[in-house]
Amino acid sequence: MRICKRLLSVLMACSFISTSAALSASDVFAENNISCNIYDTTIDSESKEAVSSLSQETLIDDNVGAAELTETPYNVFDIYNAHQTYVKLHSGDKSLMYKKAEGIDVSYAQGQIDWKAVKDSGVDFAIIRAGFGNADKYPYQVDTWFKYNIEEAQKVGMDVGVYWYSYATDAQGAYDEAVSCYNVIKDYDLQYPVYFDIEDPSQKHLSTYETSVLIETFCSEIRSRGYYAGLYSYANLLTTKVYKEVLDKYDIWVAHYGVNIPSYSKEYGMWQYSSTGSISGIDHAVDLDHCYINYPYIISPDTYEPDGTETDSVADLRPVNIDKGVASGVDVSVWQGKIDWEKMKASGIDYAMIRAGYGNLSTQTDKYFKANVEGAEKAGMDFGAYWYSYASSPEDAVLEAKACLEVIKGHKFAYPIYYCIEDQCFASMSSKEISDIIKAFCSELEKNGYYVGVKSYANFLNTRVDDGVFADYDVWVSHYGVAKPDFSKNYNMWQYTNDGTINGLNGSFNLDYAYLNFPEIMKNNHLNGF
């Protein structure tokens, strides 16, 4: 359920593609014997260009469930996480990283623009179309107003970036577009990124893999030539047709109109929220944009002059769409007492994570485990389980695993069995000691046919657990009061509150989102008692 690791070499090859070595996406697939088709679906366009709406297209196999749309593929580019890149390249003042700015994006369609009037109206920046397609081969594909727009905008002190509209359908085409773009913009200094605009109907048939190759080819070539690269498209394409590793590597400009929050739950630096704006100095409707990242500082930190509106956090600037996954869940233990599982099911809860017990003795079964499992089974609710740890060593963790196995035997679990590592007893242990304990427990359950993972709060996972654990086992992360958990590794379940309410039931509950179709995984792979 992750992208094959050979994708790393393929996509990295695209980073160094040259005129003589550029391959079509199909050539790349054939050479590497790769077939990847996850989340190959796209629906209606929220596009910037005047194009017809895209009809729904489903390219995924019938056996691939909705969970695939939120699956996090193999993490081949995590070192290029946007914020890590900022810190690595510019070890300056983090308090200047974010800033709210208002902008427009323009092309030949806006005609002759009075840039002084635009500047005086309060517009902070402009993203200007430089051209489209292979303009080296077809010079008329340079935007007819680009030279005027960028020079006049810069004369009045407007910060600018550019975008290049793509028609590419293979890696060679994307490479040619990148070279064309560079040849058009090379004499200009930019304060905002160079964006690859991918949204054309001619590209809607491309797979997620092919789309990602186009983006990587263009953006890596632009980056290699000294420009800050970004990706522009409508929310649905970004959500369903681009690998997470590519999204993490380049800055995102998302388009979605007529909504309070774009339907895109990952990181983004700019949001195009309208295509019908009215601005002084422009006679035609113009696209309007909110920007949340301080690109002028990030791109040119040595010459940037702060104005006091900068901040070190984007949380209060940018609206975030919470990714609610594919299923809504609850986790329960003795502390919730007797539960009416029929009401739980009727309230819209899809699954439950039930505490099986704690410690290294099977007699330490959760007092309500048997009643909760039987109640969930009777109500037809899917469930998994978790075991709370007090282990002091890997040997102790094995004893806990054997106790857990004794308690959960005889039941079918449609969700994973998680090892809960969050007790104060771990405070004095090293990361290696903790990681060895986790591996000891999890490997014991795996040997017995269980899909197993680790559960803890975000900060503990970030600072006290070795990365090797995340490569081997699933993660259930706990983080409350945020739009997304502060955990950058792969996770497939999020406990987002410990104070949730459920219709028809008294008290407060821990609530969760799941990001994989776990019941299908367990049944198809004969795991967890199936």
Short mmCIF file of C-alpha atoms in Angstrom, two decimals:
data_model
loop_
_atom_site.label_atom_id
_atom_site.label_comp_id
_atom_site.label_asym_id
_atom_site.label_seq_id
_atom_site.Cartn_x
_atom_site.Cartn_y
_atom_site.Cartn_z
CA MET A 1 0.00 0.00 0.00
CA ARG A 2 2.98 2.25 -0.37
CA ILE A 3 4.68 3.35 -3.54
CA CYS A 4 7.40 0.92 -4.50
CA LYS A 5 10.82 2.18 -3.43
CA ARG A 6 12.04 2.18 -7.02
CA LEU A 7 9.90 5.27 -7.49
CA LEU A 8 12.63 7.12 -5.61
CA SER A 9 15.19 6.49 -8.31
CA VAL A 10 12.71 7.30 -11.05
CA LEU A 11 11.58 10.62 -9.64
CA MET A 12 15.07 11.61 -8.63
CA ALA A 13 16.16 10.85 -12.18
CA CYS A 14 13.59 13.37 -13.30
CA SER A 15 15.34 15.94 -11.09
CA PHE A 16 18.44 15.68 -13.24
CA ILE A 17 16.73 15.24 -16.58
CA SER A 18 18.52 16.77 -19.55
CA THR A 19 17.63 17.37 -23.16
CA SER A 20 19.34 14.19 -24.23
CA ALA A 21 18.08 12.06 -21.36
CA ALA A 22 14.46 13.19 -20.99
CA LEU A 23 11.99 10.31 -21.15
CA SER A 24 8.25 10.16 -21.53
CA ALA A 25 6.34 8.99 -18.48
CA SER A 26 5.49 5.75 -20.27
CA ASP A 27 9.20 5.18 -20.99
CA VAL A 28 9.97 5.72 -17.34
CA PHE A 29 7.33 3.18 -16.32
CA ALA A 30 8.50 0.62 -18.85
CA GLU A 31 12.16 0.92 -17.90
CA ASN A 32 11.42 0.44 -14.22
CA ASN A 33 8.59 -2.08 -14.52
CA ILE A 34 6.42 0.05 -12.28
CA SER A 35 2.66 0.15 -12.08
CA CYS A 36 1.19 2.59 -9.58
CA ASN A 37 -2.44 3.66 -9.74
CA ILE A 38 -3.41 4.93 -6.31
CA TYR A 39 -5.82 7.83 -6.00
CA ASP A 40 -6.15 8.26 -9.74
CA THR A 41 -9.39 10.18 -9.69
CA THR A 42 -10.28 13.76 -10.41
CA ILE A 43 -13.56 15.65 -10.32
CA ASP A 44 -14.80 19.12 -11.18
CA SER A 45 -12.18 21.75 -11.83
CA GLU A 46 -11.82 24.89 -9.78
CA SER A 47 -9.44 26.05 -12.50
CA LYS A 48 -7.88 29.43 -13.04
CA GLU A 49 -7.72 29.33 -16.82
CA ALA A 50 -10.87 29.55 -18.94
CA VAL A 51 -11.31 25.81 -19.50
CA SER A 52 -14.30 23.53 -19.55
CA SER A 53 -15.15 21.65 -16.35
CA LEU A 54 -13.53 18.27 -16.00
CA SER A 55 -15.90 15.35 -15.82
CA GLN A 56 -15.44 12.72 -13.10
CA GLU A 57 -12.80 10.23 -14.08
CA THR A 58 -11.94 7.16 -12.08
CA LEU A 59 -8.75 5.38 -13.03
CA ILE A 60 -8.33 3.33 -9.88
CA ASP A 61 -8.94 -0.38 -9.72
CA ASP A 62 -12.31 -1.46 -8.36
CA ASN A 63 -10.55 -3.20 -5.49
CA VAL A 64 -8.95 0.04 -4.29
CA GLY A 65 -11.14 1.57 -1.61
CA ALA A 66 -11.76 5.18 -0.70
CA ALA A 67 -8.97 4.93 1.82
CA GLU A 68 -6.45 4.94 -0.98
CA LEU A 69 -7.37 8.58 -1.59
CA THR A 70 -5.82 9.55 1.72
CA GLU A 71 -3.00 7.02 1.83
CA THR A 72 0.44 8.43 2.48
CA PRO A 73 2.83 6.79 0.00
CA TYR A 74 6.41 5.78 0.70
CA ASN A 75 8.19 8.87 1.96
CA VAL A 76 10.84 9.47 -0.70
CA PHE A 77 11.11 13.24 -0.37
CA ASP A 78 10.43 14.06 3.28
CA ILE A 79 13.75 15.94 3.52
CA TYR A 80 12.19 18.49 1.21
CA ASN A 81 9.35 19.40 3.52
CA ALA A 82 8.70 23.04 2.82
CA HIS A 83 9.42 24.39 6.27
CA GLN A 84 12.53 22.24 6.67
CA THR A 85 13.78 23.68 3.41
CA TYR A 86 13.24 27.21 4.68
CA VAL A 87 15.18 26.58 7.85
CA LYS A 88 17.98 24.74 6.05
CA LEU A 89 18.50 27.34 3.32
CA HIS A 90 17.84 30.43 5.41
CA SER A 91 18.98 30.06 9.00
CA GLY A 92 17.55 33.47 9.75
CA ASP A 93 14.80 34.73 12.02
CA LYS A 94 11.94 32.24 12.19
CA SER A 95 9.65 35.02 13.41
CA LEU A 96 9.66 36.40 9.86
CA MET A 97 8.57 33.21 8.08
CA TYR A 98 4.87 34.00 7.78
CA LYS A 99 2.93 37.07 6.74
CA LYS A 100 -0.56 37.69 5.36
CA ALA A 101 -0.47 39.37 1.94
CA GLU A 102 -3.11 40.09 -0.68
CA GLY A 103 -2.42 39.57 -4.35
CA ILE A 104 -3.65 39.05 -7.88
CA ASP A 105 -2.61 36.85 -10.78
CA VAL A 106 -2.77 38.17 -14.32
CA SER A 107 -2.19 37.27 -17.95
CA TYR A 108 -2.95 38.65 -21.40
CA ALA A 109 -6.64 38.30 -20.49
CA GLN A 110 -6.49 41.43 -18.29
CA GLY A 111 -5.16 43.58 -21.16
CA GLN A 112 -3.16 46.71 -20.37
CA ILE A 113 -2.92 47.23 -16.61
CA ASP A 114 -2.32 50.49 -14.75
CA TRP A 115 0.13 49.06 -12.23
CA LYS A 116 0.39 52.25 -10.17
CA ALA A 117 -3.36 52.17 -9.61
CA VAL A 118 -3.13 48.50 -8.70
CA LYS A 119 -0.37 49.20 -6.19
CA ASP A 120 -2.26 52.16 -4.72
CA SER A 121 -5.37 50.01 -4.27
CA GLY A 122 -3.58 47.92 -1.66
CA VAL A 123 -2.46 44.90 -3.70
CA ASP A 124 0.77 43.51 -2.20
CA PHE A 125 1.93 41.18 -4.95
CA ALA A 126 1.19 39.84 -8.42
CA ILE A 127 1.77 36.43 -10.00
CA ILE A 128 2.22 37.04 -13.73
CA ARG A 129 1.78 34.49 -16.50
CA ALA A 130 5.04 34.17 -18.41
CA GLY A 131 3.69 31.82 -21.05
CA PHE A 132 2.52 28.32 -21.83
CA GLY A 133 3.68 25.11 -23.47
CA ASN A 134 6.99 24.89 -25.32
CA ALA A 135 7.66 28.55 -26.10
CA ASP A 136 11.18 27.86 -27.35
CA LYS A 137 9.64 25.87 -30.18
CA TYR A 138 6.60 28.12 -30.54
CA PRO A 139 7.60 31.71 -29.58
CA TYR A 140 4.01 32.98 -29.78
CA GLN A 141 3.37 31.00 -26.57
CA VAL A 142 5.16 33.62 -24.51
CA ASP A 143 2.37 35.65 -22.88
CA THR A 144 1.90 38.77 -25.03
CA TRP A 145 1.67 41.05 -21.97
CA PHE A 146 4.37 39.40 -19.83
CA LYS A 147 7.20 41.84 -20.51
CA TYR A 148 4.95 44.85 -19.96
CA ASN A 149 3.36 43.41 -16.84
CA ILE A 150 6.52 42.40 -15.02
CA GLU A 151 8.49 45.53 -15.89
CA GLU A 152 5.67 47.97 -15.08
CA ALA A 153 4.77 46.12 -11.89
CA GLN A 154 8.36 46.24 -10.68
CA LYS A 155 8.67 49.92 -11.57
CA VAL A 156 6.00 50.76 -9.00
CA GLY A 157 7.58 48.51 -6.36
CA MET A 158 5.21 45.55 -6.67
CA ASP A 159 6.51 42.16 -5.51
CA VAL A 160 6.07 39.61 -8.30
CA GLY A 161 6.22 35.92 -9.11
CA VAL A 162 5.34 34.05 -12.29
CA TYR A 163 3.42 31.01 -13.48
CA TRP A 164 3.74 28.82 -16.55
CA TYR A 165 0.63 27.12 -17.92
CA SER A 166 1.35 23.51 -18.85
CA TYR A 167 0.16 21.35 -21.72
CA ALA A 168 2.78 18.65 -21.09
CA THR A 169 1.73 15.02 -21.04
CA ASP A 170 5.15 13.44 -20.55
CA ALA A 171 8.45 14.21 -18.83
CA GLN A 172 10.08 15.53 -21.99
CA GLY A 173 7.25 18.01 -22.49
CA ALA A 174 7.49 19.22 -18.87
CA TYR A 175 11.25 19.62 -19.23
CA ASP A 176 10.83 21.65 -22.43
CA GLU A 177 8.30 23.87 -20.66
CA ALA A 178 10.70 24.46 -17.77
CA VAL A 179 13.50 25.49 -20.14
CA SER A 180 11.10 27.75 -22.04
CA CYS A 181 9.95 29.35 -18.81
CA TYR A 182 13.52 29.96 -17.68
CA ASN A 183 14.46 31.58 -20.99
CA VAL A 184 11.53 34.00 -20.63
CA ILE A 185 12.10 34.96 -16.97
CA LYS A 186 15.90 34.72 -16.61
CA ASP A 187 16.51 38.48 -16.75
CA TYR A 188 14.10 39.28 -13.90
CA ASP A 189 14.41 39.13 -10.12
CA LEU A 190 11.38 37.56 -8.46
CA GLN A 191 10.11 37.90 -4.90
CA TYR A 192 7.57 35.06 -5.24
CA PRO A 193 7.93 31.53 -6.63
CA VAL A 194 7.82 30.28 -10.20
CA TYR A 195 4.67 28.14 -10.33
CA PHE A 196 3.97 25.16 -12.56
CA ASP A 197 0.29 25.50 -13.53
CA ILE A 198 -1.14 22.04 -14.22
CA GLU A 199 -4.86 21.93 -14.89
CA ASP A 200 -5.41 21.52 -18.62
CA PRO A 201 -8.13 19.08 -19.80
CA SER A 202 -5.55 17.37 -22.00
CA GLN A 203 -3.86 16.15 -18.80
CA LYS A 204 -6.93 14.78 -17.02
CA HIS A 205 -6.32 11.21 -18.24
CA LEU A 206 -2.87 11.07 -16.64
CA SER A 207 -2.32 8.80 -13.65
CA THR A 208 -1.14 10.06 -10.29
CA TYR A 209 2.30 8.77 -11.11
CA GLU A 210 2.44 10.51 -14.50
CA THR A 211 1.12 13.78 -13.05
CA SER A 212 3.72 13.65 -10.29
CA VAL A 213 6.51 13.04 -12.82
CA LEU A 214 5.47 16.14 -14.80
CA ILE A 215 5.52 18.29 -11.69
CA GLU A 216 8.84 16.93 -10.45
CA THR A 217 10.45 17.38 -13.88
CA PHE A 218 9.38 21.01 -14.30
CA CYS A 219 9.91 22.16 -10.72
CA SER A 220 13.26 20.46 -10.20
CA GLU A 221 14.58 22.01 -13.41
CA ILE A 222 13.40 25.48 -12.37
CA ARG A 223 14.94 24.97 -8.95
CA SER A 224 18.24 23.84 -10.46
CA ARG A 225 18.37 27.15 -12.33
CA GLY A 226 18.16 29.17 -9.13
CA TYR A 227 14.45 29.88 -8.80
CA TYR A 228 12.05 29.04 -5.99
CA ALA A 229 9.61 26.49 -7.46
CA GLY A 230 5.93 26.03 -6.69
CA LEU A 231 2.89 24.12 -7.90
CA TYR A 232 -0.50 25.58 -8.84
CA SER A 233 -3.72 23.67 -9.45
CA TYR A 234 -7.28 23.29 -8.24
CA ALA A 235 -7.92 21.64 -4.88
CA ASN A 236 -9.22 18.32 -6.16
CA LEU A 237 -6.30 17.64 -8.46
CA LEU A 238 -3.82 18.44 -5.70
CA THR A 239 -5.70 16.14 -3.34
CA THR A 240 -6.17 13.18 -5.65
CA LYS A 241 -3.59 13.27 -8.46
CA VAL A 242 -0.23 14.17 -6.90
CA TYR A 243 1.91 12.08 -4.56
CA LYS A 244 2.35 13.53 -1.08
CA GLU A 245 6.13 13.47 -1.47
CA VAL A 246 5.92 15.85 -4.43
CA LEU A 247 3.45 18.11 -2.62
CA ASP A 248 5.83 18.29 0.33
CA LYS A 249 8.78 19.21 -1.86
CA TYR A 250 7.32 22.30 -3.56
CA ASP A 251 5.22 25.22 -2.35
CA ILE A 252 1.52 24.88 -3.09
CA TRP A 253 -0.82 27.49 -4.55
CA VAL A 254 -4.32 26.05 -4.37
CA ALA A 255 -7.37 27.27 -6.31
CA HIS A 256 -10.87 26.91 -4.89
CA TYR A 257 -13.61 29.51 -5.32
CA GLY A 258 -16.77 30.30 -3.37
CA VAL A 259 -15.73 28.55 -0.15
CA ASN A 260 -14.58 29.67 3.28
CA ILE A 261 -11.74 27.16 3.29
CA PRO A 262 -10.21 25.38 0.30
CA SER A 263 -10.92 21.64 0.27
CA TYR A 264 -7.25 20.83 0.54
CA SER A 265 -5.99 19.55 3.89
CA LYS A 266 -2.21 19.60 3.36
CA GLU A 267 0.22 22.52 3.63
CA TYR A 268 -0.26 25.42 1.20
CA GLY A 269 1.29 28.85 0.94
CA MET A 270 -1.22 30.64 -1.26
CA TRP A 271 -4.94 30.36 -1.96
CA GLN A 272 -6.62 31.66 -5.11
CA TYR A 273 -10.08 32.30 -3.72
CA SER A 274 -11.83 34.18 -6.55
CA SER A 275 -11.74 34.52 -10.32
CA THR A 276 -14.09 37.51 -10.47
CA GLY A 277 -12.22 40.17 -8.55
CA SER A 278 -12.41 43.88 -9.34
CA ILE A 279 -9.25 45.95 -8.87
CA SER A 280 -8.51 49.59 -9.69
CA GLY A 281 -6.30 49.83 -12.75
CA ILE A 282 -7.64 46.63 -14.34
CA ASP A 283 -10.61 46.80 -16.70
CA HIS A 284 -11.43 43.09 -16.59
CA ALA A 285 -12.19 40.53 -13.88
CA VAL A 286 -9.06 39.33 -12.15
CA ASP A 287 -8.09 36.40 -9.94
CA LEU A 288 -7.59 37.22 -6.25
CA ASP A 289 -5.18 35.47 -3.89
CA HIS A 290 -4.35 35.26 -0.20
CA CYS A 291 -0.72 34.50 0.66
CA TYR A 292 0.37 33.22 4.08
CA ILE A 293 4.10 32.59 3.65
CA ASN A 294 6.56 35.48 3.61
CA TYR A 295 8.16 34.65 0.25
CA PRO A 296 10.02 37.97 -0.15
CA TYR A 297 11.91 37.16 3.07
CA ILE A 298 12.45 33.47 2.27
CA ILE A 299 13.69 34.13 -1.26
CA SER A 300 15.89 37.14 -0.39
CA PRO A 301 16.54 37.13 3.37
CA ASP A 302 19.62 39.32 3.11
CA THR A 303 17.76 42.26 1.57
CA TYR A 304 14.36 41.86 3.25
CA GLU A 305 13.17 44.74 5.45
CA PRO A 306 10.60 43.70 8.13
CA ASP A 307 7.50 45.85 8.56
CA GLY A 308 6.24 44.39 11.83
CA THR A 309 3.41 42.29 10.37
CA GLU A 310 5.46 39.09 10.21
CA THR A 311 4.96 36.13 12.55
CA ASP A 312 6.56 32.79 13.40
CA SER A 313 3.31 30.83 13.06
CA VAL A 314 0.94 30.33 10.16
CA ALA A 315 -1.84 28.92 12.37
CA ASP A 316 -3.68 32.22 12.84
CA LEU A 317 -3.21 33.34 9.23
CA ARG A 318 -4.25 30.43 7.07
CA PRO A 319 -7.60 28.62 7.08
CA VAL A 320 -7.09 24.88 7.24
CA ASN A 321 -9.40 22.16 6.00
CA ILE A 322 -9.33 19.32 8.50
CA ASP A 323 -8.76 15.95 6.88
CA LYS A 324 -11.48 13.78 8.40
CA GLY A 325 -10.23 10.64 6.71
CA VAL A 326 -12.42 7.76 5.62
CA ALA A 327 -13.97 6.80 8.95
CA SER A 328 -14.90 8.46 12.26
CA GLY A 329 -14.12 6.60 15.45
CA VAL A 330 -14.16 6.56 19.23
CA ASP A 331 -11.76 4.95 21.70
CA VAL A 332 -13.08 3.59 24.97
CA SER A 333 -11.98 1.86 28.15
CA VAL A 334 -13.25 1.20 31.65
CA TRP A 335 -13.40 4.95 32.16
CA GLN A 336 -16.45 5.30 29.89
CA GLY A 337 -18.38 2.71 31.90
CA LYS A 338 -21.29 0.87 30.29
CA ILE A 339 -21.92 2.00 26.72
CA ASP A 340 -25.11 1.73 24.65
CA TRP A 341 -23.48 0.45 21.45
CA GLU A 342 -26.69 0.67 19.41
CA LYS A 343 -26.83 4.41 20.14
CA MET A 344 -23.11 4.67 19.41
CA LYS A 345 -23.64 3.11 15.99
CA ALA A 346 -26.72 5.24 15.27
CA SER A 347 -24.80 8.44 16.12
CA GLY A 348 -22.60 8.03 13.03
CA ILE A 349 -19.52 6.53 14.66
CA ASP A 350 -17.94 4.06 12.21
CA TYR A 351 -15.52 2.20 14.46
CA ALA A 352 -14.25 1.87 18.00
CA MET A 353 -10.79 1.35 19.48
CA ILE A 354 -11.31 -0.68 22.65
CA ARG A 355 -8.74 -0.97 25.43
CA ALA A 356 -7.94 -4.65 25.91
CA GLY A 357 -5.81 -4.19 29.00
CA TYR A 358 -2.50 -3.05 30.42
CA GLY A 359 0.76 -4.36 31.87
CA ASN A 360 2.29 -7.82 31.54
CA LEU A 361 -0.44 -10.06 32.99
CA SER A 362 -3.55 -11.29 31.19
CA THR A 363 -5.43 -10.72 34.44
CA GLN A 364 -4.95 -6.99 33.80
CA THR A 365 -7.72 -7.10 31.21
CA ASP A 366 -9.76 -3.90 30.99
CA LYS A 367 -12.83 -4.40 33.17
CA TYR A 368 -15.18 -3.51 30.31
CA PHE A 369 -13.26 -5.11 27.43
CA LYS A 370 -15.50 -8.18 27.11
CA ALA A 371 -18.71 -6.11 27.38
CA ASN A 372 -17.44 -3.52 24.89
CA VAL A 373 -16.39 -6.11 22.31
CA GLU A 374 -19.67 -7.99 22.60
CA GLY A 375 -21.67 -4.75 22.44
CA ALA A 376 -19.81 -3.55 19.33
CA GLU A 377 -20.20 -6.96 17.66
CA LYS A 378 -23.92 -7.03 18.37
CA ALA A 379 -24.36 -3.49 17.00
CA GLY A 380 -22.41 -4.37 13.85
CA MET A 381 -19.66 -1.85 14.56
CA ASP A 382 -16.09 -2.44 13.42
CA PHE A 383 -13.44 -2.21 16.12
CA GLY A 384 -9.77 -2.54 16.97
CA ALA A 385 -7.96 -2.69 20.28
CA TYR A 386 -5.09 -1.15 22.19
CA TRP A 387 -2.85 -2.29 25.04
CA TYR A 388 -1.54 0.25 27.55
CA SER A 389 2.14 -0.30 28.36
CA TYR A 390 4.19 -0.06 31.53
CA ALA A 391 7.11 -2.08 30.11
CA SER A 392 10.56 -1.50 31.56
CA SER A 393 12.48 -3.51 28.96
CA PRO A 394 12.04 -5.39 25.65
CA GLU A 395 11.65 -8.60 27.66
CA ASP A 396 8.86 -6.99 29.65
CA ALA A 397 7.25 -5.81 26.40
CA VAL A 398 7.20 -9.41 25.13
CA LEU A 399 5.34 -10.41 28.29
CA GLU A 400 2.85 -7.59 27.64
CA ALA A 401 2.41 -8.82 24.08
CA LYS A 402 1.69 -12.36 25.29
CA ALA A 403 -0.82 -11.03 27.80
CA CYS A 404 -2.50 -9.00 25.06
CA LEU A 405 -2.66 -12.02 22.76
CA GLU A 406 -4.30 -14.05 25.49
CA VAL A 407 -6.97 -11.37 26.03
CA ILE A 408 -7.83 -10.65 22.37
CA LYS A 409 -7.85 -14.24 21.05
CA GLY A 410 -11.11 -15.49 19.61
CA HIS A 411 -12.24 -12.09 18.23
CA LYS A 412 -11.99 -10.48 14.79
CA PHE A 413 -10.56 -6.98 14.76
CA ALA A 414 -11.30 -4.88 11.66
CA TYR A 415 -8.90 -2.20 12.94
CA PRO A 416 -5.29 -2.56 14.16
CA ILE A 417 -3.99 -3.56 17.56
CA TYR A 418 -2.07 -0.56 18.91
CA TYR A 419 0.60 -0.49 21.60
CA CYS A 420 -0.07 2.59 23.73
CA ILE A 421 3.21 4.20 24.86
CA GLU A 422 2.44 7.32 26.86
CA ASP A 423 2.86 6.52 30.55
CA GLN A 424 5.16 8.56 32.78
CA CYS A 425 7.29 5.46 33.33
CA PHE A 426 8.93 6.16 29.93
CA ALA A 427 10.05 9.69 30.87
CA SER A 428 13.52 8.63 31.98
CA MET A 429 14.21 6.21 29.11
CA SER A 430 16.27 6.93 25.99
CA SER A 431 14.80 6.89 22.49
CA LYS A 432 16.58 3.63 21.79
CA GLU A 433 15.21 1.97 24.90
CA ILE A 434 11.67 3.08 24.07
CA SER A 435 12.00 2.03 20.43
CA ASP A 436 13.33 -1.39 21.41
CA ILE A 437 10.35 -1.87 23.72
CA ILE A 438 7.92 -0.94 20.92
CA LYS A 439 9.59 -3.28 18.45
CA ALA A 440 9.57 -6.16 20.93
CA PHE A 441 5.82 -5.87 21.53
CA CYS A 442 4.85 -5.23 17.92
CA SER A 443 6.98 -7.99 16.42
CA GLU A 444 5.43 -10.51 18.83
CA LEU A 445 1.93 -9.59 17.68
CA GLU A 446 2.96 -9.58 14.02
CA LYS A 447 4.27 -13.13 14.37
CA ASN A 448 0.76 -14.11 15.42
CA GLY A 449 -0.98 -12.57 12.41
CA TYR A 450 -1.97 -9.16 13.74
CA TYR A 451 -1.77 -5.75 12.06
CA VAL A 452 -0.07 -3.74 14.77
CA GLY A 453 0.96 -0.15 15.42
CA VAL A 454 2.09 2.33 18.05
CA LYS A 455 -0.08 4.97 19.73
CA SER A 456 1.13 8.06 21.57
CA TYR A 457 0.88 11.84 21.61
CA ALA A 458 2.57 13.85 18.86
CA ASN A 459 5.42 15.32 20.86
CA PHE A 460 6.42 11.94 22.28
CA LEU A 461 6.44 10.37 18.81
CA ASN A 462 8.48 13.27 17.45
CA THR A 463 11.12 13.30 20.16
CA ARG A 464 11.26 9.90 21.89
CA VAL A 465 10.78 7.29 19.14
CA ASP A 466 13.31 6.35 16.45
CA ASP A 467 12.26 6.79 12.83
CA GLY A 468 12.79 3.09 12.15
CA VAL A 469 9.68 2.33 14.21
CA PHE A 470 7.54 4.43 11.86
CA ALA A 471 8.94 2.61 8.83
CA ASP A 472 7.87 -0.76 10.29
CA TYR A 473 4.63 -0.08 12.13
CA ASP A 474 1.47 1.95 11.78
CA VAL A 475 0.95 5.10 13.89
CA TRP A 476 -2.06 6.38 15.82
CA VAL A 477 -1.18 9.94 16.85
CA SER A 478 -2.86 11.95 19.59
CA HIS A 479 -2.98 15.76 19.34
CA TYR A 480 -5.89 17.93 20.53
CA GLY A 481 -7.06 21.44 19.66
CA VAL A 482 -5.25 21.66 16.31
CA ALA A 483 -6.28 21.53 12.66
CA LYS A 484 -3.82 18.69 12.04
CA PRO A 485 -1.44 16.79 14.30
CA ASP A 486 2.09 18.11 14.62
CA PHE A 487 3.63 14.89 13.32
CA SER A 488 5.28 14.81 9.91
CA LYS A 489 5.75 11.03 9.53
CA ASN A 490 3.14 8.62 8.21
CA TYR A 491 0.10 8.12 10.44
CA ASN A 492 -3.19 6.45 9.66
CA MET A 493 -5.23 7.35 12.71
CA TRP A 494 -5.57 10.63 14.62
CA GLN A 495 -7.09 11.05 18.07
CA TYR A 496 -8.14 14.67 17.73
CA THR A 497 -10.03 15.31 20.98
CA ASN A 498 -10.52 13.86 24.45
CA ASP A 499 -13.63 15.93 25.05
CA GLY A 500 -15.97 14.86 22.26
CA THR A 501 -19.71 14.42 22.55
CA ILE A 502 -21.84 11.72 20.91
CA ASN A 503 -25.56 11.98 20.25
CA GLY A 504 -27.59 9.88 22.67
CA LEU A 505 -24.68 9.16 25.03
CA ASN A 506 -23.62 10.89 28.23
CA GLY A 507 -20.13 12.00 29.09
CA SER A 508 -17.15 12.98 26.97
CA PHE A 509 -15.27 10.70 24.59
CA ASN A 510 -11.95 10.43 22.79
CA LEU A 511 -12.70 10.83 19.08
CA ASP A 512 -10.60 9.72 16.12
CA TYR A 513 -10.26 9.80 12.34
CA ALA A 514 -8.94 6.83 10.35
CA TYR A 515 -7.17 7.33 7.02
CA LEU A 516 -7.13 3.81 5.61
CA ASN A 517 -9.91 1.35 4.88
CA PHE A 518 -8.73 -0.92 7.64
CA PRO A 519 -11.64 -3.41 7.49
CA GLU A 520 -10.85 -4.12 3.85
CA ILE A 521 -7.13 -4.52 4.64
CA MET A 522 -7.78 -7.01 7.44
CA LYS A 523 -10.28 -9.10 5.50
CA ASN A 524 -8.32 -9.18 2.23
CA ASN A 525 -5.07 -10.09 3.97
CA HIS A 526 -6.55 -12.46 6.57
CA LEU A 527 -5.24 -10.50 9.52
CA ASN A 528 -6.54 -9.89 13.05
CA GLY A 529 -8.61 -13.06 13.18
CA PHE A 530 -10.13 -12.84 9.68
#
